[in-house]
Amino acid sequence: MIGFAAIGSQSSSAQTIKFTSAMHTSKNLTYNGTIKYYVKSDAKKYSPEISYATKKWNRALGKKVFKPTTNIGHSRLVFTGTNKLGRNYAGVAEINSGVIALNTSWMNRYNQQKRRAVVIHELGHTFGTKDLYAYPNADLRGMFKKQTIMGGNYSTHIKSFDTKLAKWTLKKTRTMSQTEFRHYRSNTGLYYQQMLNGRL
Ligand SMILES: [Zn+2]
């Protein structure tokens, strides 16, 4: 999730911070090392930002983790644009059935740089990383907010800390089998699946 005002600061480095279990969930969205993504029609207008953000992560990780697909059935991640999100969120990532929902009212008033930053942040969740603006330690939390992608710094520059955290999280979290993933994806009662199916 991301939805905080940008705080500008380029001061001290965040690279010496120790990674902890409070920074990750249990699962990531990769399958065979990749995350195939599908852009639903209601998110097509954000295709330039999605393309920019996925390429940024691929370059940072040194690996083509994100690959586009035109077949939703082959995807582990679907982008949707919606006005059904809570007003505090510019975007939300759901890791069970693989959805990134972009809040159209926020995206519409954001400039390109911020739209790109929202997508970069939400993609960070697909590796299993948590929101660092919710980190338990208050001092670190304050620094994360200013300096890290997952802290909600609204940057389009993926720094070495962001990259290391993503790689570390991918190792700490597990991938879902096709059976487990399809179980979630086919559960039409799930909030995000309802959103995708136009029932929210
Ligand atoms: Zn977030």
mmCIF file of N, CA, C and O in Angstrom, residues 24-75:
data_model
loop_
_atom_site.group_PDB
_atom_site.id
_atom_site.type_symbol
_atom_site.label_atom_id
_atom_site.label_comp_id
_atom_site.label_asym_id
_atom_site.label_seq_id
_atom_site.Cartn_x
_atom_site.Cartn_y
_atom_site.Cartn_z
ATOM 1 N N HIS A 24 9.205 -8.510 5.994
ATOM 2 C CA HIS A 24 8.640 -9.352 4.935
ATOM 3 C C HIS A 24 7.449 -10.182 5.392
ATOM 4 O O HIS A 24 7.262 -10.434 6.581
ATOM 5 N N THR A 25 6.661 -10.592 4.424
ATOM 6 C CA THR A 25 5.516 -11.461 4.681
ATOM 7 C C THR A 25 5.969 -12.905 4.466
ATOM 8 O O THR A 25 7.150 -13.208 4.621
ATOM 9 N N SER A 26 5.081 -13.785 4.075
ATOM 10 C CA SER A 26 5.487 -15.185 3.909
ATOM 11 C C SER A 26 5.653 -15.596 2.447
ATOM 12 O O SER A 26 6.365 -16.539 2.134
ATOM 13 N N LYS A 27 5.000 -14.866 1.546
ATOM 14 C CA LYS A 27 4.986 -15.319 0.147
ATOM 15 C C LYS A 27 5.393 -14.218 -0.821
ATOM 16 O O LYS A 27 5.224 -13.035 -0.540
ATOM 17 N N ASN A 28 5.902 -14.635 -1.962
ATOM 18 C CA ASN A 28 6.100 -13.685 -3.056
ATOM 19 C C ASN A 28 5.309 -14.190 -4.256
ATOM 20 O O ASN A 28 4.716 -15.270 -4.216
ATOM 21 N N LEU A 29 5.298 -13.396 -5.311
ATOM 22 C CA LEU A 29 4.461 -13.743 -6.482
ATOM 23 C C LEU A 29 5.238 -14.385 -7.628
ATOM 24 O O LEU A 29 4.693 -14.589 -8.709
ATOM 25 N N THR A 30 6.500 -14.715 -7.391
ATOM 26 C CA THR A 30 7.255 -15.314 -8.497
ATOM 27 C C THR A 30 6.798 -16.745 -8.741
ATOM 28 O O THR A 30 6.283 -17.429 -7.857
ATOM 29 N N TYR A 31 7.004 -17.176 -9.968
ATOM 30 C CA TYR A 31 6.800 -18.576 -10.321
ATOM 31 C C TYR A 31 7.884 -18.893 -11.335
ATOM 32 O O TYR A 31 8.003 -18.200 -12.352
ATOM 33 N N ASN A 32 8.693 -19.887 -11.045
ATOM 34 C CA ASN A 32 9.868 -20.173 -11.867
ATOM 35 C C ASN A 32 10.730 -18.926 -12.070
ATOM 36 O O ASN A 32 11.256 -18.691 -13.159
ATOM 37 N N GLY A 33 10.822 -18.141 -11.035
ATOM 38 C CA GLY A 33 11.716 -16.981 -11.067
ATOM 39 C C GLY A 33 11.171 -15.747 -11.764
ATOM 40 O O GLY A 33 11.852 -14.728 -11.841
ATOM 41 N N THR A 34 9.962 -15.839 -12.297
ATOM 42 C CA THR A 34 9.407 -14.672 -12.980
ATOM 43 C C THR A 34 8.008 -14.332 -12.449
ATOM 44 O O THR A 34 7.349 -15.158 -11.824
ATOM 45 N N ILE A 35 7.610 -13.112 -12.702
ATOM 46 C CA ILE A 35 6.245 -12.685 -12.403
ATOM 47 C C ILE A 35 5.645 -12.180 -13.709
ATOM 48 O O ILE A 35 5.994 -11.101 -14.189
ATOM 49 N N LYS A 36 4.827 -12.998 -14.318
ATOM 50 C CA LYS A 36 4.165 -12.573 -15.554
ATOM 51 C C LYS A 36 2.983 -11.685 -15.185
ATOM 52 O O LYS A 36 2.166 -12.067 -14.343
ATOM 53 N N TYR A 37 2.920 -10.528 -15.809
ATOM 54 C CA TYR A 37 1.855 -9.599 -15.445
ATOM 55 C C TYR A 37 0.950 -9.271 -16.622
ATOM 56 O O TYR A 37 1.366 -9.232 -17.769
ATOM 57 N N TYR A 38 -0.298 -9.042 -16.282
ATOM 58 C CA TYR A 38 -1.348 -8.741 -17.253
ATOM 59 C C TYR A 38 -1.957 -7.393 -16.889
ATOM 60 O O TYR A 38 -2.224 -7.128 -15.714
ATOM 61 N N VAL A 39 -2.161 -6.558 -17.878
ATOM 62 C CA VAL A 39 -2.751 -5.246 -17.616
ATOM 63 C C VAL A 39 -4.209 -5.269 -18.077
ATOM 64 O O VAL A 39 -4.493 -5.392 -19.269
ATOM 65 N N LYS A 40 -5.111 -5.205 -17.122
ATOM 66 C CA LYS A 40 -6.538 -5.227 -17.420
ATOM 67 C C LYS A 40 -6.939 -3.913 -18.105
ATOM 68 O O LYS A 40 -6.290 -2.888 -17.907
ATOM 69 N N SER A 41 -8.025 -3.964 -18.868
ATOM 70 C CA SER A 41 -8.411 -2.804 -19.687
ATOM 71 C C SER A 41 -8.529 -1.517 -18.863
ATOM 72 O O SER A 41 -8.121 -0.445 -19.324
ATOM 73 N N ASP A 42 -9.032 -1.647 -17.625
ATOM 74 C CA ASP A 42 -9.198 -0.429 -16.823
ATOM 75 C C ASP A 42 -7.881 0.135 -16.290
ATOM 76 O O ASP A 42 -7.867 1.196 -15.657
ATOM 77 N N ALA A 43 -6.770 -0.575 -16.538
ATOM 78 C CA ALA A 43 -5.460 -0.057 -16.126
ATOM 79 C C ALA A 43 -4.582 0.260 -17.330
ATOM 80 O O ALA A 43 -3.434 0.706 -17.176
ATOM 81 N N LYS A 44 -5.127 0.040 -18.526
ATOM 82 C CA LYS A 44 -4.335 0.246 -19.753
ATOM 83 C C LYS A 44 -3.763 1.657 -19.858
ATOM 84 O O LYS A 44 -2.689 1.865 -20.391
ATOM 85 N N LYS A 45 -4.504 2.634 -19.316
ATOM 86 C CA LYS A 45 -4.000 4.005 -19.415
ATOM 87 C C LYS A 45 -2.734 4.205 -18.589
ATOM 88 O O LYS A 45 -2.037 5.192 -18.763
ATOM 89 N N TYR A 46 -2.451 3.265 -17.695
ATOM 90 C CA TYR A 46 -1.216 3.352 -16.920
ATOM 91 C C TYR A 46 -0.117 2.450 -17.479
ATOM 92 O O TYR A 46 0.905 2.241 -16.828
ATOM 93 N N SER A 47 -0.337 1.927 -18.665
ATOM 94 C CA SER A 47 0.663 1.046 -19.279
ATOM 95 C C SER A 47 2.056 1.676 -19.349
ATOM 96 O O SER A 47 3.043 0.983 -19.084
ATOM 97 N N PRO A 48 2.175 2.968 -19.683
ATOM 98 C CA PRO A 48 3.531 3.545 -19.724
ATOM 99 C C PRO A 48 4.215 3.496 -18.359
ATOM 100 O O PRO A 48 5.411 3.184 -18.273
ATOM 101 N N GLU A 49 3.470 3.765 -17.305
ATOM 102 C CA GLU A 49 4.051 3.737 -15.958
ATOM 103 C C GLU A 49 4.384 2.305 -15.540
ATOM 104 O O GLU A 49 5.405 2.052 -14.895
ATOM 105 N N ILE A 50 3.509 1.374 -15.905
ATOM 106 C CA ILE A 50 3.730 -0.036 -15.567
ATOM 107 C C ILE A 50 4.976 -0.556 -16.278
ATOM 108 O O ILE A 50 5.823 -1.232 -15.697
ATOM 109 N N SER A 51 5.091 -0.196 -17.543
ATOM 110 C CA SER A 51 6.256 -0.609 -18.323
ATOM 111 C C SER A 51 7.533 -0.005 -17.729
ATOM 112 O O SER A 51 8.547 -0.695 -17.551
ATOM 113 N N TYR A 52 7.464 1.261 -17.398
ATOM 114 C CA TYR A 52 8.616 1.946 -16.798
ATOM 115 C C TYR A 52 9.021 1.255 -15.494
ATOM 116 O O TYR A 52 10.192 0.948 -15.268
ATOM 117 N N ALA A 53 8.050 1.007 -14.634
ATOM 118 C CA ALA A 53 8.329 0.474 -13.298
ATOM 119 C C ALA A 53 8.864 -0.962 -13.350
ATOM 120 O O ALA A 53 9.794 -1.314 -12.618
ATOM 121 N N THR A 54 8.279 -1.786 -14.219
ATOM 122 C CA THR A 54 8.753 -3.177 -14.311
ATOM 123 C C THR A 54 10.181 -3.217 -14.867
ATOM 124 O O THR A 54 11.014 -3.992 -14.394
ATOM 125 N N LYS A 55 10.453 -2.364 -15.841
ATOM 126 C CA LYS A 55 11.821 -2.322 -16.393
ATOM 127 C C LYS A 55 12.821 -1.832 -15.364
ATOM 128 O O LYS A 55 13.958 -2.318 -15.283
ATOM 129 N N LYS A 56 12.410 -0.860 -14.562
ATOM 130 C CA LYS A 56 13.290 -0.350 -13.496
ATOM 131 C C LYS A 56 13.685 -1.461 -12.529
ATOM 132 O O LYS A 56 14.840 -1.612 -12.159
ATOM 133 N N TRP A 57 12.678 -2.240 -12.101
ATOM 134 C CA TRP A 57 12.973 -3.337 -11.166
ATOM 135 C C TRP A 57 13.826 -4.406 -11.837
ATOM 136 O O TRP A 57 14.759 -4.937 -11.237
ATOM 137 N N ASN A 58 13.476 -4.741 -13.079
ATOM 138 C CA ASN A 58 14.267 -5.762 -13.780
ATOM 139 C C ASN A 58 15.737 -5.356 -13.864
ATOM 140 O O ASN A 58 16.629 -6.170 -13.653
ATOM 141 N N ARG A 59 15.967 -4.072 -14.175
ATOM 142 C CA ARG A 59 17.350 -3.582 -14.262
ATOM 143 C C ARG A 59 18.012 -3.630 -12.899
ATOM 144 O O ARG A 59 19.158 -4.054 -12.772
ATOM 145 N N ALA A 60 17.281 -3.178 -11.870
ATOM 146 C CA ALA A 60 17.854 -3.145 -10.514
ATOM 147 C C ALA A 60 18.215 -4.555 -10.044
ATOM 148 O O ALA A 60 19.259 -4.767 -9.436
ATOM 149 N N LEU A 61 17.342 -5.524 -10.353
ATOM 150 C CA LEU A 61 17.566 -6.902 -9.899
ATOM 151 C C LEU A 61 18.547 -7.649 -10.799
ATOM 152 O O LEU A 61 18.994 -8.738 -10.463
ATOM 153 N N GLY A 62 18.839 -7.064 -11.954
ATOM 154 C CA GLY A 62 19.753 -7.706 -12.893
ATOM 155 C C GLY A 62 19.162 -8.961 -13.503
ATOM 156 O O GLY A 62 19.872 -9.882 -13.916
ATOM 157 N N LYS A 63 17.842 -8.990 -13.587
ATOM 158 C CA LYS A 63 17.146 -10.194 -14.026
ATOM 159 C C LYS A 63 15.761 -9.813 -14.503
ATOM 160 O O LYS A 63 15.118 -8.945 -13.914
ATOM 161 N N LYS A 64 15.294 -10.465 -15.555
ATOM 162 C CA LYS A 64 13.963 -10.138 -16.059
ATOM 163 C C LYS A 64 12.892 -10.843 -15.230
ATOM 164 O O LYS A 64 12.320 -11.845 -15.650
ATOM 165 N N VAL A 65 12.653 -10.329 -14.050
ATOM 166 C CA VAL A 65 11.642 -10.927 -13.174
ATOM 167 C C VAL A 65 10.243 -10.649 -13.716
ATOM 168 O O VAL A 65 9.404 -11.548 -13.805
ATOM 169 N N PHE A 66 9.993 -9.411 -14.100
ATOM 170 C CA PHE A 66 8.676 -9.045 -14.623
ATOM 171 C C PHE A 66 8.621 -9.212 -16.131
ATOM 172 O O PHE A 66 9.458 -8.677 -16.858
ATOM 173 N N LYS A 67 7.637 -9.971 -16.584
ATOM 174 C CA LYS A 67 7.422 -10.167 -18.020
ATOM 175 C C LYS A 67 5.953 -9.962 -18.330
ATOM 176 O O LYS A 67 5.097 -10.533 -17.646
ATOM 177 N N PRO A 68 5.651 -9.168 -19.355
ATOM 178 C CA PRO A 68 4.244 -8.953 -19.693
ATOM 179 C C PRO A 68 3.633 -10.178 -20.368
ATOM 180 O O PRO A 68 4.337 -10.937 -21.038
ATOM 181 N N THR A 69 2.346 -10.369 -20.158
ATOM 182 C CA THR A 69 1.626 -11.402 -20.899
ATOM 183 C C THR A 69 0.263 -10.834 -21.299
ATOM 184 O O THR A 69 -0.289 -9.990 -20.598
ATOM 185 N N THR A 70 -0.231 -11.289 -22.434
ATOM 186 C CA THR A 70 -1.556 -10.834 -22.871
ATOM 187 C C THR A 70 -2.622 -11.866 -22.510
ATOM 188 O O THR A 70 -3.783 -11.717 -22.867
ATOM 189 N N ASN A 71 -2.202 -12.912 -21.806
ATOM 190 C CA ASN A 71 -3.125 -13.957 -21.382
ATOM 191 C C ASN A 71 -3.243 -13.935 -19.862
ATOM 192 O O ASN A 71 -2.311 -14.307 -19.155
ATOM 193 N N ILE A 72 -4.384 -13.490 -19.378
ATOM 194 C CA ILE A 72 -4.553 -13.355 -17.925
ATOM 195 C C ILE A 72 -4.359 -14.697 -17.217
ATOM 196 O O ILE A 72 -3.857 -14.756 -16.092
ATOM 197 N N GLY A 73 -4.713 -15.772 -17.895
ATOM 198 C CA GLY A 73 -4.565 -17.107 -17.322
ATOM 199 C C GLY A 73 -3.107 -17.510 -17.108
ATOM 200 O O GLY A 73 -2.821 -18.419 -16.337
ATOM 201 N N HIS A 74 -2.208 -16.846 -17.799
ATOM 202 C CA HIS A 74 -0.776 -17.124 -17.630
ATOM 203 C C HIS A 74 -0.123 -16.168 -16.632
ATOM 204 O O HIS A 74 1.071 -16.241 -16.398
ATOM 205 N N SER A 75 -0.923 -15.264 -16.082
ATOM 206 C CA SER A 75 -0.343 -14.212 -15.238
ATOM 207 C C SER A 75 -0.343 -14.596 -13.769
ATOM 208 O O SER A 75 -1.204 -15.339 -13.295
#
